[in-house]
Amino acid sequence: GAPEAPAELGGSPKRGRWAPPTLPTEPALYDGPFPFYRRPAEEGRFSLDAQRCYHPDARQLRYFAPPRAERPEPAFDLRHGYRDLYVRRDEGRREGLEHLLQWVAGNRDRLRAQGDAAGRPVNADFVTWRGHLTKVLTTPYESQEGWLLAVSLFRGTLYVSEVETPAARQQREQRSDMLQELAYMGYKFERYMCADTPDGSPDPTGVVNTNEAFCTVVRTRLGSHSLLFAGEVDCADPRGAWPEPPACYVELKTCKELHSPAQRRSFYRYKLIKWWAQSFLPGVSRIVAGFRAPDGSVATLETFETMKIFQLIRGDRGCWKPAVCMNFCEAFLAFLKKVVTEDDPQLVHLFAWEPGRPVSYTRHQGTEHVFLPAWYVETMSG
Ligand code: 0WD
Ligand code: CA
């Protein structure tokens, strides 16, 4: 069992003036046994094509096709094509939960609680993107970037959708050419490592189009909270040790080459926590990293088994702990259930967090923060 959410939620009532409760984020408060986390089960899949159009199938799924040796020969050139073979998704278009809700609406007959026609239309406590949960998991250890999460309760299910912070927006709009090329290199790495068919070989000469995505929808449980979330995955390895989804999926990452034990330790502390949280949540079993040289070439690959990452950090005192991440997430979800109790898709509670502070929230009725689309509310009310 997990430790109780701290009984002393901050913001206690003072002299009759009620202050909304807050949730503390210090790691020490969540240091306890690992909570119950059910093995994630794949509930469905969907794809977004080169035009960012939704399809309820796996047409964009690609297949893991690594080079035979740990050192690709010749080295991958991740810069190739940045100027002329790059079609970028319009990141100014905020999509919110749109594609995930399309999948939910398309599968509503299956998602209703079994034998419960009068019950909630989606048999889950929470519906969200995996990426939002990753941010929650890493919160106790994050010191750079805050977040904003909008939450609505609709027919018994809490929907969680990220709102871009002003700082994140500014960063996105002023991203240097160097950072944009770095982002491209991450996608280019996928082209060198994946094939379009299970027995094919990679063709890294083509266009990189970041509209394309393959997403898995998984169901799981954290403590007393049932979760349904979708995450974008890079490829599947049907020949690996775990051939069934979601364990067959492989997450691909790039990272600056590590030259010293100190650099490796810092990579474990600050980067591996994000990689672990992202892949652990949906049950992705492997992360394959390509280490970049200064000239943008990748000559070294390294595989991290998601379930073994905790062994790499265990010996480092003061490093992050998986149990703290999961216990904090459990407490955060309990906090959402406690605060958001009015079932109304037009009512939005905005949960805000900045490093060094507790999680707080504000309440918004029928304002610009409403994120459940009218078509979805109508479809799921019928
Ligand atoms: O509009 C938005 N603000 C967001 C859109 C925020 C977060 C996600 N998304 C979209 C993504 O485009 C994608 O369709 O949701 C889907 C992915 O959701 P997720 O799996 O929950 O997100 P996350 O775990 O943060 O990212 C998984 C991958 C990334 O891989 P890396 O290796 O970089 O972690 O999804 C891609 C990216 O390849 N991705 C994005 N691609 C373009 N624009 C974005 C984005 N904003 N976020 C993630
Ligand atoms: Ca990736």
Tab-separated table of C-alpha atoms and ligand atoms in Angstrom:
chain	number	residue	atom	x	y	z
A	1	GLY	CA	0.000	0.000	0.000
A	2	ALA	CA	0.935	3.614	-0.587
A	3	PRO	CA	1.391	6.077	2.227
A	4	GLU	CA	-1.659	8.190	2.932
A	5	ALA	CA	-1.746	11.467	1.069
A	6	PRO	CA	-0.251	13.913	3.548
A	7	ALA	CA	-3.034	14.684	6.004
A	8	GLU	CA	-1.883	18.287	6.284
A	9	LEU	CA	-2.733	19.561	2.855
A	10	GLY	CA	-1.429	23.144	2.889
A	11	GLY	CA	-3.766	26.146	2.850
A	12	SER	CA	-5.634	25.304	6.035
A	13	PRO	CA	-8.655	27.454	6.938
A	14	LYS	CA	-7.578	30.575	8.824
A	15	ARG	CA	-9.975	32.348	11.161
A	16	GLY	CA	-13.081	31.477	9.141
A	17	ARG	CA	-11.528	32.615	5.843
A	18	TRP	CA	-11.516	29.488	3.722
A	19	ALA	CA	-8.465	28.965	1.583
A	20	PRO	CA	-8.545	26.296	-1.132
A	21	PRO	CA	-6.409	23.278	-0.281
A	22	THR	CA	-3.048	22.780	-1.984
A	23	LEU	CA	-0.941	19.670	-2.509
A	24	PRO	CA	2.708	19.636	-1.425
A	25	THR	CA	5.285	18.092	-3.777
A	26	GLU	CA	8.387	17.480	-1.616
A	27	PRO	CA	9.813	14.010	-2.377
A	28	ALA	CA	10.245	13.140	1.338
A	29	LEU	CA	6.448	13.209	1.776
A	30	TYR	CA	5.979	10.467	-0.794
A	31	ASP	CA	8.872	8.198	0.118
A	32	GLY	CA	7.194	4.889	0.914
A	33	PRO	CA	6.535	1.489	-0.626
A	34	PHE	CA	5.777	1.373	-4.353
A	35	PRO	CA	1.988	1.665	-4.808
A	36	PHE	CA	-0.169	-0.827	-6.658
A	37	TYR	CA	0.126	-0.276	-10.422
A	38	ARG	CA	-1.681	-2.753	-12.595
A	39	ARG	CA	0.106	-4.091	-15.667
A	40	PRO	CA	-1.117	-1.785	-18.463
A	41	ALA	CA	-3.368	-3.447	-21.047
A	42	GLU	CA	-3.765	-2.118	-24.583
A	43	GLU	CA	-7.396	-1.121	-25.216
A	44	GLY	CA	-6.951	0.255	-28.706
A	45	ARG	CA	-4.766	2.062	-31.234
A	46	PHE	CA	-5.091	4.958	-33.610
A	47	SER	CA	-3.026	6.825	-36.156
A	48	LEU	CA	-2.573	10.390	-37.377
A	49	ASP	CA	-1.536	10.626	-41.018
A	50	ALA	CA	0.730	13.050	-42.899
A	51	GLN	CA	-2.132	15.605	-42.920
A	52	ARG	CA	-2.742	15.044	-39.189
A	53	CYS	CA	-6.026	13.249	-39.950
A	54	TYR	CA	-7.301	10.668	-37.466
A	55	HIS	CA	-7.699	6.981	-38.398
A	56	PRO	CA	-8.973	4.322	-35.953
A	57	ASP	CA	-6.247	1.860	-36.966
A	58	ALA	CA	-2.496	1.130	-36.785
A	59	ARG	CA	-1.527	2.382	-40.256
A	60	GLN	CA	1.270	4.558	-38.838
A	61	LEU	CA	2.797	1.837	-36.701
A	62	ARG	CA	6.423	1.240	-37.607
A	63	TYR	CA	8.707	-1.669	-36.812
A	64	PHE	CA	11.947	-1.752	-34.888
A	65	ALA	CA	14.791	-2.477	-37.332
A	66	PRO	CA	18.085	-1.675	-35.601
A	67	PRO	CA	21.493	-2.108	-37.263
A	68	ARG	CA	23.125	-5.444	-36.567
A	69	ALA	CA	25.886	-3.974	-34.392
A	70	GLU	CA	25.727	-1.618	-31.404
A	71	ARG	CA	27.835	0.761	-33.480
A	72	PRO	CA	26.068	1.609	-36.734
A	73	GLU	CA	28.483	1.645	-39.666
A	74	PRO	CA	28.469	4.158	-41.267
A	75	ALA	CA	27.285	6.376	-38.398
A	76	PHE	CA	23.726	7.795	-38.736
A	77	ASP	CA	23.736	11.382	-39.990
A	78	LEU	CA	20.910	12.982	-38.006
A	79	ARG	CA	21.274	16.372	-39.705
A	80	HIS	CA	20.577	14.996	-43.139
A	81	GLY	CA	17.381	16.503	-44.596
A	82	TYR	CA	16.766	19.195	-41.984
A	83	ARG	CA	16.611	21.975	-44.595
A	84	ASP	CA	14.725	20.227	-47.387
A	85	LEU	CA	13.100	16.970	-46.185
A	86	TYR	CA	11.210	18.222	-43.152
A	87	VAL	CA	7.429	18.761	-42.884
A	88	ARG	CA	6.613	20.179	-39.459
A	89	ARG	CA	3.390	19.851	-37.550
A	90	ASP	CA	1.729	23.219	-36.889
A	91	GLU	CA	2.476	23.461	-33.174
A	92	GLY	CA	0.444	26.643	-32.790
A	93	ARG	CA	-2.692	24.516	-33.224
A	94	ARG	CA	-3.614	23.374	-29.741
A	95	GLU	CA	-5.228	19.976	-30.103
A	96	GLY	CA	-6.008	19.257	-26.471
A	97	LEU	CA	-7.594	15.824	-26.038
A	98	GLU	CA	-9.160	15.909	-29.536
A	99	HIS	CA	-7.779	12.708	-31.065
A	100	LEU	CA	-8.058	10.714	-27.873
A	101	LEU	CA	-11.711	11.772	-27.536
A	102	GLN	CA	-12.299	10.686	-31.138
A	103	TRP	CA	-11.034	7.256	-30.174
A	104	VAL	CA	-13.201	7.182	-27.005
A	105	ALA	CA	-16.318	8.243	-28.929
A	106	GLY	CA	-15.646	5.616	-31.600
A	107	ASN	CA	-15.359	2.901	-28.946
A	108	ARG	CA	-18.145	4.013	-26.605
A	109	ASP	CA	-20.076	0.740	-26.873
A	110	ARG	CA	-17.077	-1.091	-25.443
A	111	LEU	CA	-16.105	1.444	-22.813
A	112	ARG	CA	-19.370	1.562	-20.875
A	113	ALA	CA	-19.283	-0.363	-17.582
A	114	GLN	CA	-20.257	-3.966	-18.297
A	115	GLY	CA	-23.930	-4.629	-17.637
A	116	ASP	CA	-24.437	-1.081	-16.408
A	117	ALA	CA	-26.554	0.753	-18.984
A	118	ALA	CA	-27.322	3.542	-16.494
A	119	GLY	CA	-23.709	3.937	-15.376
A	120	ARG	CA	-20.990	6.235	-16.661
A	121	PRO	CA	-20.359	6.048	-20.395
A	122	VAL	CA	-16.604	5.621	-19.888
A	123	ASN	CA	-15.682	3.047	-17.287
A	124	ALA	CA	-12.578	4.873	-15.986
A	125	ASP	CA	-11.885	7.473	-13.308
A	126	PHE	CA	-9.432	9.419	-15.504
A	127	VAL	CA	-8.991	10.005	-19.232
A	128	THR	CA	-5.873	11.870	-20.378
A	129	TRP	CA	-2.681	11.847	-22.478
A	130	ARG	CA	0.228	9.805	-21.193
A	131	GLY	CA	2.465	12.874	-21.557
A	132	HIS	CA	0.400	14.746	-18.954
A	133	LEU	CA	0.856	11.907	-16.457
A	134	THR	CA	4.611	11.869	-17.183
A	135	LYS	CA	4.745	15.485	-16.015
A	136	VAL	CA	2.846	14.597	-12.840
A	137	LEU	CA	5.173	11.668	-12.087
A	138	THR	CA	8.323	13.792	-12.359
A	139	THR	CA	6.939	16.777	-10.414
A	140	PRO	CA	8.583	15.992	-7.032
A	141	TYR	CA	12.003	16.185	-8.754
A	142	GLU	CA	11.405	18.913	-11.318
A	143	SER	CA	13.131	22.250	-10.734
A	144	GLN	CA	12.816	23.969	-14.140
A	145	GLU	CA	9.374	23.794	-15.711
A	146	GLY	CA	5.948	24.167	-14.112
A	147	TRP	CA	2.670	22.979	-15.608
A	148	LEU	CA	-1.022	23.787	-15.929
A	149	LEU	CA	-3.593	21.002	-16.117
A	150	ALA	CA	-7.284	21.655	-16.807
A	151	VAL	CA	-9.720	19.166	-15.280
A	152	SER	CA	-13.449	18.591	-15.894
A	153	LEU	CA	-15.757	15.950	-14.446
A	154	PHE	CA	-18.159	14.663	-17.092
A	155	ARG	CA	-20.524	11.782	-16.482
A	156	GLY	CA	-18.420	10.243	-13.751
A	157	THR	CA	-15.008	10.504	-15.445
A	158	LEU	CA	-12.334	13.134	-14.816
A	159	TYR	CA	-10.745	14.456	-18.010
A	160	VAL	CA	-7.291	16.032	-17.707
A	161	SER	CA	-5.937	18.293	-20.479
A	162	GLU	CA	-2.754	20.353	-20.445
A	163	VAL	CA	-2.802	24.117	-20.910
A	164	GLU	CA	0.441	25.612	-22.241
A	165	THR	CA	2.091	27.834	-19.629
A	166	PRO	CA	3.115	31.356	-20.735
A	167	ALA	CA	6.759	30.340	-20.196
A	168	ALA	CA	6.388	27.221	-22.382
A	169	ARG	CA	4.660	29.261	-25.089
A	170	GLN	CA	7.417	31.830	-25.094
A	171	GLN	CA	10.033	29.083	-25.309
A	172	ARG	CA	8.214	27.413	-28.191
A	173	GLU	CA	7.858	30.632	-30.165
A	174	GLN	CA	11.442	31.733	-29.628
A	175	ARG	CA	13.084	28.363	-30.110
A	176	SER	CA	16.502	28.853	-31.675
A	177	ASP	CA	17.413	27.234	-34.966
A	178	MET	CA	19.822	25.030	-33.054
A	179	LEU	CA	17.044	23.681	-30.802
A	180	GLN	CA	14.777	23.161	-33.808
A	181	GLU	CA	17.469	21.148	-35.535
A	182	LEU	CA	17.929	19.128	-32.360
A	183	ALA	CA	14.204	18.290	-32.370
A	184	TYR	CA	14.492	17.249	-36.018
A	185	MET	CA	17.411	14.982	-35.172
A	186	GLY	CA	15.235	13.064	-32.721
A	187	TYR	CA	12.736	12.316	-35.500
A	188	LYS	CA	15.502	11.533	-37.983
A	189	PHE	CA	16.893	8.927	-35.583
A	190	GLU	CA	13.532	7.129	-35.832
A	191	ARG	CA	13.941	6.970	-39.632
A	192	TYR	CA	17.245	5.130	-39.229
A	193	MET	CA	15.850	2.686	-36.671
A	194	CYS	CA	12.372	1.821	-38.030
A	195	ALA	CA	10.917	0.077	-41.080
A	196	ASP	CA	7.397	0.360	-42.509
A	197	THR	CA	6.826	-3.406	-42.441
A	198	PRO	CA	7.760	-6.096	-39.879
A	199	ASP	CA	10.439	-7.544	-42.187
A	200	GLY	CA	11.511	-4.345	-43.936
A	201	SER	CA	14.657	-2.260	-43.583
A	202	PRO	CA	14.788	1.441	-42.724
A	203	ASP	CA	14.794	3.991	-45.520
A	204	PRO	CA	16.326	7.109	-43.984
A	205	THR	CA	16.293	9.081	-47.242
A	206	GLY	CA	12.618	10.082	-47.116
A	207	VAL	CA	10.764	13.083	-45.700
A	208	VAL	CA	10.357	13.502	-41.934
A	209	ASN	CA	6.739	14.547	-41.318
A	210	THR	CA	5.895	15.214	-37.658
A	211	ASN	CA	2.149	15.160	-38.331
A	212	GLU	CA	2.376	11.387	-38.484
A	213	ALA	CA	1.831	9.520	-35.235
A	214	PHE	CA	0.836	6.115	-33.965
A	215	CYS	CA	-0.812	6.036	-30.538
A	216	THR	CA	-1.656	3.217	-28.169
A	217	VAL	CA	-4.568	3.515	-25.737
A	218	VAL	CA	-3.991	1.681	-22.476
A	219	ARG	CA	-6.016	0.903	-19.404
A	220	THR	CA	-4.452	0.496	-15.993
A	221	ARG	CA	-4.966	1.248	-12.298
A	222	LEU	CA	-2.874	3.219	-9.820
A	223	GLY	CA	-3.979	2.479	-6.256
A	224	SER	CA	-7.731	3.145	-6.261
A	225	HIS	CA	-7.715	5.117	-9.535
A	226	SER	CA	-8.614	3.530	-12.876
A	227	LEU	CA	-6.897	5.202	-15.809
A	228	LEU	CA	-7.441	5.289	-19.555
A	229	PHE	CA	-4.748	7.154	-21.465
A	230	ALA	CA	-3.145	7.357	-24.890
A	231	GLY	CA	0.496	7.790	-25.760
A	232	GLU	CA	2.439	8.143	-28.983
A	233	VAL	CA	4.841	5.229	-29.500
A	234	ASP	CA	7.736	5.030	-31.930
A	235	CYS	CA	7.702	1.400	-33.068
A	236	ALA	CA	6.964	-2.236	-32.216
A	237	ASP	CA	9.396	-5.136	-32.081
A	238	PRO	CA	7.430	-8.267	-32.961
A	239	ARG	CA	10.596	-10.362	-32.592
A	240	GLY	CA	11.599	-9.127	-29.158
A	241	ALA	CA	11.346	-10.864	-25.786
A	242	TRP	CA	7.870	-9.378	-25.232
A	243	PRO	CA	5.937	-9.704	-28.512
A	244	GLU	CA	2.544	-8.527	-27.178
A	245	PRO	CA	1.480	-4.863	-26.981
A	246	PRO	CA	2.112	-2.683	-25.084
A	247	ALA	CA	5.368	-4.441	-23.993
A	248	CYS	CA	6.453	-4.883	-27.649
A	249	TYR	CA	6.734	-1.131	-28.164
A	250	VAL	CA	10.168	0.455	-28.229
A	251	GLU	CA	10.787	4.100	-27.329
A	252	LEU	CA	13.566	5.802	-29.311
A	253	LYS	CA	15.573	8.672	-27.865
A	254	THR	CA	18.636	10.673	-28.728
A	255	CYS	CA	21.044	12.149	-26.261
A	256	LYS	CA	24.377	13.936	-26.221
A	257	GLU	CA	27.323	11.554	-25.990
A	258	LEU	CA	28.452	10.840	-22.434
A	259	HIS	CA	32.208	11.113	-21.905
A	260	SER	CA	32.717	10.843	-18.141
A	261	PRO	CA	31.185	9.079	-15.148
A	262	ALA	CA	29.991	12.492	-13.938
A	263	GLN	CA	28.127	13.079	-17.208
A	264	ARG	CA	26.562	9.636	-16.998
A	265	ARG	CA	25.480	10.237	-13.414
A	266	SER	CA	23.881	13.532	-14.357
A	267	PHE	CA	22.123	11.804	-17.283
A	268	TYR	CA	20.719	9.188	-14.871
A	269	ARG	CA	19.544	11.881	-12.469
A	270	TYR	CA	17.931	14.395	-14.759
A	271	LYS	CA	17.136	12.721	-18.061
A	272	LEU	CA	16.494	9.059	-17.271
A	273	ILE	CA	13.704	10.002	-14.838
A	274	LYS	CA	11.710	11.426	-17.766
A	275	TRP	CA	12.471	8.494	-20.037
A	276	TRP	CA	11.527	6.047	-17.287
A	277	ALA	CA	8.243	7.796	-16.381
A	278	GLN	CA	7.161	8.091	-20.017
A	279	SER	CA	7.717	4.409	-20.832
A	280	PHE	CA	6.783	2.887	-17.482
A	281	LEU	CA	3.278	4.427	-17.550
A	282	PRO	CA	2.050	2.577	-20.689
A	283	GLY	CA	4.168	-0.553	-20.121
A	284	VAL	CA	6.696	0.095	-22.905
A	285	SER	CA	9.481	-2.365	-22.097
A	286	ARG	CA	12.519	-0.878	-23.858
A	287	ILE	CA	14.113	2.474	-24.581
A	288	VAL	CA	16.845	2.578	-27.233
A	289	ALA	CA	19.087	5.624	-27.070
A	290	GLY	CA	21.289	6.957	-29.847
A	291	PHE	CA	24.214	8.989	-28.526
A	292	ARG	CA	24.982	12.030	-30.660
A	293	ALA	CA	28.461	13.315	-31.431
A	294	PRO	CA	28.921	17.112	-31.863
A	295	ASP	CA	28.686	16.721	-35.671
A	296	GLY	CA	25.171	15.236	-35.385
A	297	SER	CA	26.187	11.660	-36.052
A	298	VAL	CA	25.141	8.661	-33.986
A	299	ALA	CA	27.729	5.931	-33.649
A	300	THR	CA	26.641	4.389	-30.333
A	301	LEU	CA	23.350	2.807	-29.305
A	302	GLU	CA	22.350	1.743	-25.821
A	303	THR	CA	19.260	-0.160	-24.697
A	304	PHE	CA	17.561	0.552	-21.379
A	305	GLU	CA	15.035	-1.938	-20.083
A	306	THR	CA	12.336	0.157	-18.432
A	307	MET	CA	11.927	-2.247	-15.518
A	308	LYS	CA	15.667	-2.253	-14.813
A	309	ILE	CA	16.217	1.500	-14.752
A	310	PHE	CA	15.648	1.636	-10.999
A	311	GLN	CA	18.718	-0.604	-10.572
A	312	LEU	CA	20.919	1.951	-12.340
A	313	ILE	CA	19.983	4.736	-9.923
A	314	ARG	CA	19.539	2.766	-6.704
A	315	GLY	CA	23.114	3.265	-5.545
A	316	ASP	CA	23.083	7.031	-6.032
A	317	ARG	CA	21.966	8.695	-2.796
A	318	GLY	CA	19.788	11.729	-3.360
A	319	CYS	CA	18.719	10.459	-6.790
A	320	TRP	CA	15.046	10.160	-7.820
A	321	LYS	CA	12.961	7.200	-6.708
A	322	PRO	CA	10.269	5.534	-8.817
A	323	ALA	CA	8.078	4.988	-5.720
A	324	VAL	CA	8.089	8.718	-4.931
A	325	CYS	CA	6.928	9.509	-8.487
A	326	MET	CA	4.117	6.968	-8.330
A	327	ASN	CA	3.000	7.845	-4.780
A	328	PHE	CA	2.890	11.517	-5.730
A	329	CYS	CA	0.816	10.697	-8.815
A	330	GLU	CA	-1.589	8.666	-6.687
A	331	ALA	CA	-1.929	11.557	-4.223
A	332	PHE	CA	-2.433	14.038	-7.067
A	333	LEU	CA	-5.241	11.944	-8.584
A	334	ALA	CA	-6.877	11.650	-5.136
A	335	PHE	CA	-6.567	15.445	-4.826
A	336	LEU	CA	-8.360	15.893	-8.185
A	337	LYS	CA	-11.178	13.584	-7.046
A	338	LYS	CA	-11.539	15.536	-3.820
A	339	VAL	CA	-11.618	18.957	-5.482
A	340	VAL	CA	-13.538	18.322	-8.708
A	341	THR	CA	-16.901	16.940	-7.608
A	342	GLU	CA	-19.442	18.817	-9.746
A	343	ASP	CA	-20.275	16.902	-12.898
A	344	ASP	CA	-20.291	19.616	-15.565
A	345	PRO	CA	-18.255	19.748	-18.813
A	346	GLN	CA	-18.453	23.577	-18.737
A	347	LEU	CA	-16.767	23.749	-15.352
A	348	VAL	CA	-12.965	23.673	-15.398
A	349	HIS	CA	-10.604	23.499	-12.465
A	350	LEU	CA	-7.157	24.688	-13.491
A	351	PHE	CA	-4.402	23.023	-11.465
A	352	ALA	CA	-1.161	24.965	-11.481
A	353	TRP	CA	2.285	24.047	-10.347
A	354	GLU	CA	5.601	25.914	-10.296
A	355	PRO	CA	8.857	24.421	-8.958
A	356	GLY	CA	9.321	25.032	-5.250
A	357	ARG	CA	5.608	25.498	-4.639
A	358	PRO	CA	2.653	23.234	-3.835
A	359	VAL	CA	-0.005	22.405	-6.454
A	360	SER	CA	-2.856	24.939	-6.327
A	361	TYR	CA	-6.014	25.436	-8.351
A	362	THR	CA	-8.561	27.950	-9.592
A	363	ARG	CA	-12.180	27.397	-10.653
A	364	HIS	CA	-13.521	28.568	-14.039
A	365	GLN	CA	-17.146	28.333	-15.130
A	366	GLY	CA	-18.013	28.527	-18.828
A	367	THR	CA	-14.829	30.377	-19.794
A	368	GLU	CA	-12.014	30.070	-22.302
A	369	HIS	CA	-10.640	27.040	-20.440
A	370	VAL	CA	-13.518	24.729	-21.398
A	371	PHE	CA	-11.870	21.872	-23.291
A	372	LEU	CA	-14.431	19.086	-23.772
A	373	PRO	CA	-15.799	19.750	-27.278
A	374	ALA	CA	-19.570	20.080	-27.802
A	375	TRP	CA	-19.568	17.158	-30.264
A	376	TYR	CA	-18.035	14.919	-27.623
A	377	VAL	CA	-20.436	15.949	-24.861
A	378	GLU	CA	-23.354	15.365	-27.223
A	379	THR	CA	-22.095	11.977	-28.452
A	380	MET	CA	-21.446	10.698	-24.946
A	381	SER	CA	-24.763	11.985	-23.573
A	382	GLY	CA	-26.846	9.988	-26.051
B	1	0WD	O1	-0.789	20.044	-28.423
B	1	0WD	C1	-0.144	19.743	-27.436
B	1	0WD	N1	0.152	20.649	-26.535
B	1	0WD	C2	0.318	18.380	-27.199
B	1	0WD	C3	0.101	17.447	-28.141
B	1	0WD	C4	1.017	18.099	-25.956
B	1	0WD	C5	1.361	16.721	-25.807
B	1	0WD	C6	1.094	15.812	-26.799
B	1	0WD	N2	0.483	16.179	-27.947
B	1	0WD	C7	0.164	15.203	-28.952
B	1	0WD	C8	1.336	14.714	-29.731
B	1	0WD	O2	1.582	15.424	-30.894
B	1	0WD	C9	0.899	13.293	-30.037
B	1	0WD	O3	-0.079	13.225	-31.049
B	1	0WD	O4	-0.275	14.085	-28.247
B	1	0WD	C10	0.294	12.917	-28.775
B	1	0WD	C11	1.395	12.330	-27.915
B	1	0WD	O5	0.985	12.298	-26.654
B	1	0WD	P1	1.891	11.672	-25.512
B	1	0WD	O6	2.461	10.393	-25.945
B	1	0WD	O7	1.037	11.727	-24.326
B	1	0WD	O8	3.075	12.760	-25.391
B	1	0WD	P2	4.564	12.582	-24.880
B	1	0WD	O9	4.782	11.367	-24.073
B	1	0WD	O10	4.910	13.890	-24.264
B	1	0WD	O11	5.404	12.498	-26.218
B	1	0WD	C12	5.523	11.328	-26.998
B	1	0WD	C13	6.006	11.691	-28.377
B	1	0WD	C14	7.268	12.530	-28.378
B	1	0WD	O12	8.389	11.688	-28.385
B	1	0WD	P3	9.675	12.055	-27.480
B	1	0WD	O13	10.640	10.956	-27.744
B	1	0WD	O14	10.136	13.401	-27.917
B	1	0WD	O15	9.174	12.049	-26.033
B	1	0WD	O16	5.014	12.449	-29.046
B	1	0WD	C15	5.633	13.467	-29.816
B	1	0WD	C16	7.137	13.297	-29.668
B	1	0WD	O17	7.602	12.523	-30.742
B	1	0WD	N3	5.167	14.753	-29.297
B	1	0WD	C17	4.936	15.799	-30.034
B	1	0WD	N4	5.076	15.983	-31.327
B	1	0WD	C18	4.789	17.199	-31.802
B	1	0WD	N5	4.328	18.203	-31.029
B	1	0WD	C19	4.481	16.805	-29.162
B	1	0WD	C20	4.170	18.055	-29.698
B	1	0WD	N6	3.725	19.057	-28.941
B	1	0WD	N7	4.450	16.323	-27.923
B	1	0WD	C21	4.871	15.081	-28.036
B	2	CA	CA	10.751	9.073	-29.031
